[in-house]
Coordinates of C-alpha atoms in Angstrom, one line a residue:
Chain A
G149 CA 85.7 96.3 102.0
A150 CA 84.6 95.8 106.0
V151 CA 82.0 98.3 106.1
V152 CA 79.4 98.2 109.0
S153 CA 76.2 100.2 108.7
Q154 CA 73.8 101.3 111.5
H155 CA 70.3 102.1 111.1
P156 CA 68.6 104.7 112.2
S157 CA 71.5 107.2 112.4
W158 CA 69.5 109.2 114.9
V159 CA 66.4 108.6 116.9
I160 CA 64.1 111.0 119.2
C161 CA 61.8 109.2 121.3
K162 CA 59.5 109.5 124.4
S163 CA 60.4 108.6 128.0
G164 CA 59.0 104.9 128.4
T165 CA 59.3 103.8 124.8
S166 CA 61.5 101.5 123.1
V167 CA 64.1 101.7 120.5
K168 CA 65.4 99.2 118.2
I169 CA 68.9 100.0 116.4
E170 CA 70.3 97.5 114.0
C171 CA 73.9 97.0 113.1
R172 CA 74.8 95.4 109.8
S173 CA 78.1 94.1 108.0
L174 CA 77.9 94.8 104.4
D175 CA 80.5 92.8 102.9
F176 CA 81.5 90.4 105.3
Q177 CA 80.3 88.0 107.9
A178 CA 80.8 88.8 111.6
T179 CA 80.8 86.1 114.1
T180 CA 81.3 88.9 116.8
M181 CA 79.8 91.8 117.0
F182 CA 80.3 94.7 119.9
W183 CA 77.7 97.2 121.3
Y184 CA 79.3 100.5 122.7
R185 CA 78.0 103.6 124.4
Q186 CA 79.8 106.7 124.1
F187 CA 78.8 110.2 125.9
P188 CA 80.1 113.7 124.8
K189 CA 84.0 113.9 125.2
Q190 CA 84.3 110.6 126.7
S191 CA 85.7 107.3 124.9
L192 CA 83.7 104.3 124.0
M193 CA 82.5 102.0 126.9
L194 CA 81.5 98.4 125.7
M195 CA 78.3 97.4 126.8
A196 CA 78.1 94.0 125.7
T197 CA 79.7 91.4 123.2
S198 CA 77.3 89.4 120.9
N199 CA 78.4 86.4 119.1
E200 CA 75.9 84.9 116.4
G201 CA 73.3 82.3 117.7
S202 CA 74.0 82.7 121.2
K203 CA 73.4 84.9 124.3
A204 CA 75.2 88.4 124.4
T205 CA 77.8 88.6 127.0
Y206 CA 77.4 92.1 129.2
E207 CA 79.8 94.0 130.9
Q208 CA 79.5 95.0 134.5
G209 CA 77.0 97.3 135.1
V210 CA 75.2 97.1 131.9
E211 CA 71.5 95.8 132.3
K212 CA 70.7 93.0 130.2
D213 CA 66.9 93.5 130.5
K214 CA 67.0 97.0 129.6
F215 CA 69.3 96.5 126.6
L216 CA 68.4 93.6 124.8
I217 CA 70.8 92.3 122.1
N218 CA 70.1 89.8 119.5
H219 CA 72.4 88.5 117.0
A220 CA 70.1 86.5 114.6
S221 CA 72.7 86.0 111.6
L222 CA 76.5 86.5 110.6
T223 CA 75.4 90.0 109.3
L224 CA 72.7 91.4 111.9
S225 CA 73.0 92.3 115.3
T226 CA 70.1 94.5 117.0
L227 CA 70.1 96.6 120.0
T228 CA 66.9 97.3 121.8
V229 CA 66.8 100.0 124.4
T230 CA 63.6 99.1 126.4
S231 CA 61.5 101.6 128.3
A232 CA 64.1 104.2 127.4
H233 CA 64.8 107.1 129.8
P234 CA 66.5 110.7 129.5
E235 CA 69.8 109.1 131.2
D236 CA 69.9 106.6 128.2
S237 CA 70.5 109.4 125.7
S238 CA 73.8 108.7 124.1
F239 CA 75.7 108.0 121.0
Y240 CA 75.4 104.0 120.2
I241 CA 78.1 102.6 118.4
C242 CA 78.6 98.9 117.0
S243 CA 81.5 97.2 115.6
A244 CA 82.0 93.8 113.8
T245 CA 84.8 91.8 113.6
S246 CA 86.5 91.0 110.2
R247 CA 89.2 88.5 109.4
D248 CA 92.0 89.2 106.9
T249 CA 93.6 87.2 104.6
L250 CA 96.4 86.6 107.5
Y251 CA 93.6 85.4 109.8
Q252 CA 94.3 88.6 111.8
E253 CA 91.1 89.7 113.2
T254 CA 90.0 93.7 113.5
Q255 CA 87.0 95.4 114.6
Y256 CA 85.3 97.8 112.2
F257 CA 82.6 100.4 113.6
G258 CA 79.7 101.6 112.5
P259 CA 78.8 105.2 112.0
G260 CA 76.7 105.3 115.3
T261 CA 73.2 106.0 116.4
R262 CA 72.5 109.0 118.5
L263 CA 69.5 108.7 120.8
L264 CA 67.6 111.2 122.5
V265 CA 65.0 110.3 125.1
L266 CA 62.6 113.4 126.0
Chain B
Q14 CA 95.2 104.1 137.7
K15 CA 93.2 103.4 134.3
E16 CA 94.5 100.7 132.3
V17 CA 95.1 103.1 129.3
E18 CA 96.1 106.6 129.8
Q19 CA 95.6 109.1 126.9
D20 CA 96.0 112.9 127.1
P21 CA 92.7 114.1 125.9
G22 CA 94.4 117.5 124.7
P23 CA 93.3 119.5 122.8
L24 CA 96.0 119.5 120.6
S25 CA 96.3 122.4 118.0
V26 CA 98.9 122.3 115.2
P27 CA 99.6 124.5 112.1
E28 CA 99.2 122.5 108.7
G29 CA 102.3 120.6 107.8
A30 CA 103.2 119.7 111.5
I31 CA 104.5 116.4 112.4
V32 CA 102.0 115.3 115.2
S33 CA 102.8 112.9 117.8
L34 CA 99.9 111.0 119.8
N35 CA 100.7 108.8 122.8
C36 CA 99.1 106.2 125.1
T37 CA 100.6 104.4 128.1
Y38 CA 99.3 101.5 129.7
S39 CA 99.5 99.6 132.6
N40 CA 98.8 95.9 131.9
S41 CA 101.9 94.2 130.4
A42 CA 99.4 91.4 129.0
F43 CA 98.1 93.8 126.2
Q44 CA 99.4 92.4 122.8
Y45 CA 97.6 94.0 120.1
F46 CA 97.4 97.7 119.6
M47 CA 95.2 100.0 117.5
W48 CA 94.8 103.7 116.4
Y49 CA 91.3 104.9 115.3
R50 CA 90.4 108.1 114.2
Q51 CA 87.0 109.4 115.0
Y52 CA 85.4 112.5 113.5
S53 CA 82.7 114.3 115.3
R54 CA 79.0 112.5 115.5
K55 CA 81.0 109.6 113.7
G56 CA 82.0 106.2 114.5
P57 CA 85.8 105.4 115.0
E58 CA 87.7 104.5 111.7
L59 CA 90.5 102.0 112.0
L60 CA 93.9 103.7 111.0
M61 CA 96.6 101.2 111.9
Y62 CA 97.0 98.2 114.1
T63 CA 100.2 96.2 115.2
Y64 CA 100.9 93.4 117.5
S65 CA 104.6 93.7 118.0
S66 CA 107.0 96.3 119.2
G67 CA 108.8 98.6 116.6
N68 CA 107.3 100.7 113.9
K69 CA 104.8 100.3 111.4
E70 CA 104.5 103.1 108.5
D71 CA 101.1 103.3 106.3
G72 CA 101.5 106.5 104.2
R73 CA 101.9 109.7 106.4
F74 CA 101.1 107.6 109.5
T75 CA 103.4 105.7 111.5
A76 CA 102.5 103.6 114.8
Q77 CA 105.2 102.7 117.5
V78 CA 104.9 100.3 120.1
D79 CA 107.6 100.1 122.9
K80 CA 105.9 97.0 125.0
S81 CA 109.1 97.5 127.6
S82 CA 107.9 100.9 128.4
K83 CA 104.2 100.3 127.9
Y84 CA 104.1 103.2 125.7
I85 CA 102.5 103.4 122.2
S86 CA 102.7 106.5 119.7
L87 CA 100.9 107.4 116.5
F88 CA 103.0 110.2 114.4
I89 CA 101.3 112.2 111.4
R90 CA 103.6 113.5 109.1
D91 CA 102.6 116.5 106.7
S92 CA 99.4 117.0 109.0
Q93 CA 96.4 118.4 107.0
P94 CA 93.3 120.1 108.1
S95 CA 91.4 116.8 107.3
D96 CA 93.2 115.0 110.0
S97 CA 91.3 117.4 112.4
A98 CA 89.7 114.5 114.6
T99 CA 89.8 112.7 117.9
Y100 CA 92.2 109.8 117.7
L101 CA 91.9 106.9 120.1
C102 CA 94.0 104.3 121.0
A103 CA 93.0 100.9 121.6
M104 CA 94.6 97.6 122.6
T105 CA 93.5 94.0 123.7
L106 CA 94.8 91.2 125.7
G107 CA 94.7 88.3 123.1
A108 CA 96.7 88.2 120.2
Q109 CA 93.5 87.7 117.9
G110 CA 92.6 91.4 118.3
G111 CA 89.4 92.0 116.6
S112 CA 87.5 89.4 118.2
E113 CA 88.5 90.3 121.8
K114 CA 87.4 93.1 124.2
L115 CA 89.0 96.4 123.0
V116 CA 90.4 98.7 125.9
F117 CA 90.2 102.4 124.6
G118 CA 92.0 105.4 125.7
K119 CA 90.2 108.4 126.2
G120 CA 90.9 110.1 122.8
T121 CA 93.2 113.1 122.0
K122 CA 91.3 116.0 120.1
L123 CA 93.4 117.1 117.2
T124 CA 93.0 120.2 115.4
V125 CA 95.3 121.1 112.4
N126 CA 95.2 124.8 111.3
P127 CA 95.3 125.9 107.7

């Protein structure tokens, strides 16, 4: 249980184009999903917190107009990188919160999407 | 000072060795502690979580939390080459754990040599 998928797993695009990344919780409903970015040999950096049906909360320094997040349902959140530039090339990872039988919540991560902007 | 400090390594051990991975933190308000394993080019995989001081064991893995010292550890017994990965500690301020913002350590890269 608690499987999170991402699509696509990797994408190459030209500078100036927009890229959409999907994050799905496959076997559970997630009221909260998170989007992270990870640069080589660095740890995960939280970009934004996404709650179903409401606007995402962005971390300081993350441009909300550049990284559009939509959490349309309890199993799907999307991240759109608008007008992508080479410096946006990174590994984007989502996570979703699952609640166990003891009502303890845990984040489960997707496999990540590698974005390369040329 | 960063909120969570973790030695990035790399750490290289022979197969069968006991591995000790550690993190220290500065904010005594952290309540919920996790260890994730991340293979190259993959998303992190949750190994263990705990929200109290003491030890928690799961197979070859033992997580230890010492809130008085603000220090957490992950021990791997009988390490295997398949344990080679980057290990990330993470913690949250709230007791709800997963619905809170995770603060990660930088990760320790471990290699277990056959």
